[in-house]
Amino acid sequence: MSRYIAIAGNIGAGKSSFVSFLQERYGAEPVFEPNDANPFLGDFYGDMSRWGFHSQIYFLAAKLQIHKRLRDATGTIIQDRTLWEDAEVFAEHLAATGVMSAREHATYRMFYEAIRDELRRPDLMIYLRCSVRVLQKRIRQRGRDMEQALPASYLRALDKRYEAWFARYTLSPTLVISTDRIDPVTDLVDCEEVVALLD
């Protein structure tokens, strides 16, 4: 029987690195966030009001394709950011701040709610919790051009939404890892502690 492990967390929390770490440690199949394939993402960071809806609809469709792959999986799948986060954190933030219009938000929610209950639930949801200060540092270090101008206020707003969403999340067992305090990817002691938890 296959296992589906989801990795949740804010921009810069260390999701991709953690997925790669778990891939190497457990021989799991990684599924990374399709940022590079999203034709609207660069435009979104330049003009959120114009491209927010388009970008979110792309992620919704891309994540649905990923879930179709999960139905036929035989090993362990580790996913970098989930469809639930896209909808309950990012899209809701865009709607609350007026970046996504009421009509766009209603249309997005119609699509999301039509498929939400049909999705395979994770066997484990791992939430990478990280302070905004550390998020900013990591975003600068990894050097993705489109992310460099993200204001701290945006990251703080997403952080609040992440905490609220995770507090009410009940679809699967959960594990919280504070990645601004530990580094399971490069620190051997932290690595062994995380592996012991997962095992």
mmCIF file of N, CA, C and O in Angstrom, residues 10-15 129-159 179-180:
data_model
loop_
_atom_site.group_PDB
_atom_site.id
_atom_site.type_symbol
_atom_site.label_atom_id
_atom_site.label_comp_id
_atom_site.label_asym_id
_atom_site.label_seq_id
_atom_site.Cartn_x
_atom_site.Cartn_y
_atom_site.Cartn_z
ATOM 1 N N ASN A 10 5.059 27.906 4.987
ATOM 2 C CA ASN A 10 5.125 29.206 4.321
ATOM 3 C C ASN A 10 6.256 29.240 3.296
ATOM 4 O O ASN A 10 7.106 28.348 3.234
ATOM 5 N N ILE A 11 6.285 30.283 2.509
ATOM 6 C CA ILE A 11 7.353 30.504 1.526
ATOM 7 C C ILE A 11 8.680 30.601 2.278
ATOM 8 O O ILE A 11 8.821 31.418 3.189
ATOM 9 N N GLY A 12 9.647 29.754 1.925
ATOM 10 C CA GLY A 12 10.950 29.796 2.567
ATOM 11 C C GLY A 12 11.078 28.963 3.826
ATOM 12 O O GLY A 12 12.113 28.992 4.490
ATOM 13 N N ALA A 13 10.045 28.176 4.158
ATOM 14 C CA ALA A 13 10.089 27.370 5.393
ATOM 15 C C ALA A 13 11.007 26.161 5.271
ATOM 16 O O ALA A 13 11.350 25.544 6.277
ATOM 17 N N GLY A 14 11.384 25.799 4.043
ATOM 18 C CA GLY A 14 12.286 24.672 3.843
ATOM 19 C C GLY A 14 11.621 23.430 3.289
ATOM 20 O O GLY A 14 12.153 22.325 3.410
ATOM 21 N N LYS A 15 10.453 23.586 2.659
ATOM 22 C CA LYS A 15 9.685 22.439 2.173
ATOM 23 C C LYS A 15 10.444 21.627 1.124
ATOM 24 O O LYS A 15 10.536 20.406 1.222
ATOM 25 N N ARG A 129 7.017 24.893 10.622
ATOM 26 C CA ARG A 129 6.762 26.207 11.224
ATOM 27 C C ARG A 129 8.069 26.991 11.255
ATOM 28 O O ARG A 129 9.111 26.462 11.653
ATOM 29 N N CYS A 130 8.018 28.256 10.855
ATOM 30 C CA CYS A 130 9.246 29.049 10.749
ATOM 31 C C CYS A 130 8.922 30.527 10.946
ATOM 32 O O CYS A 130 7.906 31.017 10.430
ATOM 33 N N SER A 131 9.777 31.236 11.682
ATOM 34 C CA SER A 131 9.552 32.654 11.930
ATOM 35 C C SER A 131 9.738 33.457 10.646
ATOM 36 O O SER A 131 10.481 33.063 9.739
ATOM 37 N N VAL A 132 9.051 34.589 10.561
ATOM 38 C CA VAL A 132 9.134 35.441 9.370
ATOM 39 C C VAL A 132 10.556 35.939 9.162
ATOM 40 O O VAL A 132 11.036 36.042 8.033
ATOM 41 N N ARG A 133 11.277 36.222 10.244
ATOM 42 C CA ARG A 133 12.675 36.681 10.119
ATOM 43 C C ARG A 133 13.520 35.650 9.383
ATOM 44 O O ARG A 133 14.294 35.992 8.486
ATOM 45 N N VAL A 134 13.365 34.391 9.747
ATOM 46 C CA VAL A 134 14.136 33.333 9.093
ATOM 47 C C VAL A 134 13.634 33.101 7.673
ATOM 48 O O VAL A 134 14.429 32.847 6.760
ATOM 49 N N LEU A 135 12.326 33.205 7.457
ATOM 50 C CA LEU A 135 11.784 33.083 6.100
ATOM 51 C C LEU A 135 12.437 34.106 5.176
ATOM 52 O O LEU A 135 12.868 33.768 4.064
ATOM 53 N N GLN A 136 12.515 35.348 5.631
ATOM 54 C CA GLN A 136 13.118 36.407 4.816
ATOM 55 C C GLN A 136 14.579 36.099 4.500
ATOM 56 O O GLN A 136 15.032 36.293 3.362
ATOM 57 N N LYS A 137 15.299 35.621 5.474
ATOM 58 C CA LYS A 137 16.710 35.286 5.276
ATOM 59 C C LYS A 137 16.861 34.192 4.226
ATOM 60 O O LYS A 137 17.700 34.288 3.320
ATOM 61 N N ARG A 138 16.037 33.171 4.309
ATOM 62 C CA ARG A 138 16.131 32.063 3.355
ATOM 63 C C ARG A 138 15.722 32.484 1.948
ATOM 64 O O ARG A 138 16.301 32.036 0.962
ATOM 65 N N ILE A 139 14.704 33.313 1.867
ATOM 66 C CA ILE A 139 14.263 33.805 0.561
ATOM 67 C C ILE A 139 15.385 34.593 -0.107
ATOM 68 O O ILE A 139 15.637 34.445 -1.309
ATOM 69 N N ARG A 140 16.085 35.426 0.681
ATOM 70 C CA ARG A 140 17.233 36.167 0.122
ATOM 71 C C ARG A 140 18.331 35.218 -0.326
ATOM 72 O O ARG A 140 18.929 35.386 -1.392
ATOM 73 N N GLN A 141 18.606 34.199 0.489
ATOM 74 C CA GLN A 141 19.697 33.279 0.190
ATOM 75 C C GLN A 141 19.450 32.446 -1.061
ATOM 76 O O GLN A 141 20.367 32.191 -1.835
ATOM 77 N N ARG A 142 18.217 32.003 -1.262
ATOM 78 C CA ARG A 142 17.983 31.131 -2.421
ATOM 79 C C ARG A 142 17.872 31.916 -3.715
ATOM 80 O O ARG A 142 17.995 31.349 -4.794
ATOM 81 N N GLY A 143 17.632 33.222 -3.622
ATOM 82 C CA GLY A 143 17.821 34.109 -4.752
ATOM 83 C C GLY A 143 16.852 34.001 -5.908
ATOM 84 O O GLY A 143 17.207 34.339 -7.039
ATOM 85 N N ARG A 144 15.630 33.538 -5.668
ATOM 86 C CA ARG A 144 14.647 33.541 -6.762
ATOM 87 C C ARG A 144 14.214 34.976 -7.012
ATOM 88 O O ARG A 144 13.636 35.625 -6.142
ATOM 89 N N ASP A 145 14.463 35.469 -8.211
ATOM 90 C CA ASP A 145 14.242 36.888 -8.517
ATOM 91 C C ASP A 145 12.836 37.349 -8.173
ATOM 92 O O ASP A 145 12.654 38.425 -7.592
ATOM 93 N N MET A 146 11.845 36.547 -8.536
ATOM 94 C CA MET A 146 10.461 36.988 -8.359
ATOM 95 C C MET A 146 10.058 37.103 -6.887
ATOM 96 O O MET A 146 9.082 37.759 -6.564
ATOM 97 N N GLU A 147 10.823 36.473 -5.972
ATOM 98 C CA GLU A 147 10.473 36.506 -4.555
ATOM 99 C C GLU A 147 11.185 37.604 -3.780
ATOM 100 O O GLU A 147 10.812 37.879 -2.630
ATOM 101 N N GLN A 148 12.194 38.222 -4.369
ATOM 102 C CA GLN A 148 13.060 39.121 -3.604
ATOM 103 C C GLN A 148 12.348 40.363 -3.073
ATOM 104 O O GLN A 148 12.754 40.930 -2.060
ATOM 105 N N ALA A 149 11.288 40.783 -3.747
ATOM 106 C CA ALA A 149 10.585 41.992 -3.316
ATOM 107 C C ALA A 149 9.399 41.703 -2.399
ATOM 108 O O ALA A 149 8.644 42.612 -2.058
ATOM 109 N N LEU A 150 9.230 40.434 -1.985
ATOM 110 C CA LEU A 150 8.098 40.114 -1.110
ATOM 111 C C LEU A 150 8.237 40.853 0.222
ATOM 112 O O LEU A 150 9.234 40.689 0.922
ATOM 113 N N PRO A 151 7.246 41.639 0.603
ATOM 114 C CA PRO A 151 7.350 42.373 1.874
ATOM 115 C C PRO A 151 7.124 41.461 3.074
ATOM 116 O O PRO A 151 6.426 40.445 2.979
ATOM 117 N N ALA A 152 7.708 41.842 4.205
ATOM 118 C CA ALA A 152 7.526 41.068 5.441
ATOM 119 C C ALA A 152 6.050 40.999 5.820
ATOM 120 O O ALA A 152 5.596 39.989 6.368
ATOM 121 N N SER A 153 5.283 42.046 5.501
ATOM 122 C CA SER A 153 3.861 42.065 5.853
ATOM 123 C C SER A 153 3.104 40.946 5.140
ATOM 124 O O SER A 153 2.172 40.357 5.705
ATOM 125 N N TYR A 154 3.507 40.624 3.908
ATOM 126 C CA TYR A 154 2.875 39.537 3.155
ATOM 127 C C TYR A 154 3.178 38.196 3.813
ATOM 128 O O TYR A 154 2.284 37.364 4.006
ATOM 129 N N LEU A 155 4.435 38.000 4.182
ATOM 130 C CA LEU A 155 4.819 36.749 4.841
ATOM 131 C C LEU A 155 4.141 36.605 6.200
ATOM 132 O O LEU A 155 3.727 35.507 6.585
ATOM 133 N N ARG A 156 4.016 37.709 6.933
ATOM 134 C CA ARG A 156 3.339 37.670 8.242
ATOM 135 C C ARG A 156 1.864 37.314 8.077
ATOM 136 O O ARG A 156 1.307 36.536 8.855
ATOM 137 N N ALA A 157 1.235 37.889 7.054
ATOM 138 C CA ALA A 157 -0.186 37.604 6.813
ATOM 139 C C ALA A 157 -0.380 36.131 6.452
ATOM 140 O O ALA A 157 -1.306 35.478 6.943
ATOM 141 N N LEU A 158 0.512 35.604 5.609
ATOM 142 C CA LEU A 158 0.436 34.183 5.267
ATOM 143 C C LEU A 158 0.677 33.315 6.494
ATOM 144 O O LEU A 158 0.016 32.286 6.685
ATOM 145 N N ASP A 159 1.626 33.733 7.334
ATOM 146 C CA ASP A 159 1.941 32.975 8.551
ATOM 147 C C ASP A 159 0.709 32.851 9.450
ATOM 148 O O ASP A 159 0.414 31.776 9.976
ATOM 149 N N THR A 179 11.383 24.740 11.883
ATOM 150 C CA THR A 179 12.605 24.730 11.069
ATOM 151 C C THR A 179 13.491 25.953 11.269
ATOM 152 O O THR A 179 14.577 26.011 10.699
ATOM 153 N N ASP A 180 13.051 26.915 12.062
ATOM 154 C CA ASP A 180 13.988 28.006 12.375
ATOM 155 C C ASP A 180 14.846 27.646 13.585
ATOM 156 O O ASP A 180 15.833 28.314 13.874
#
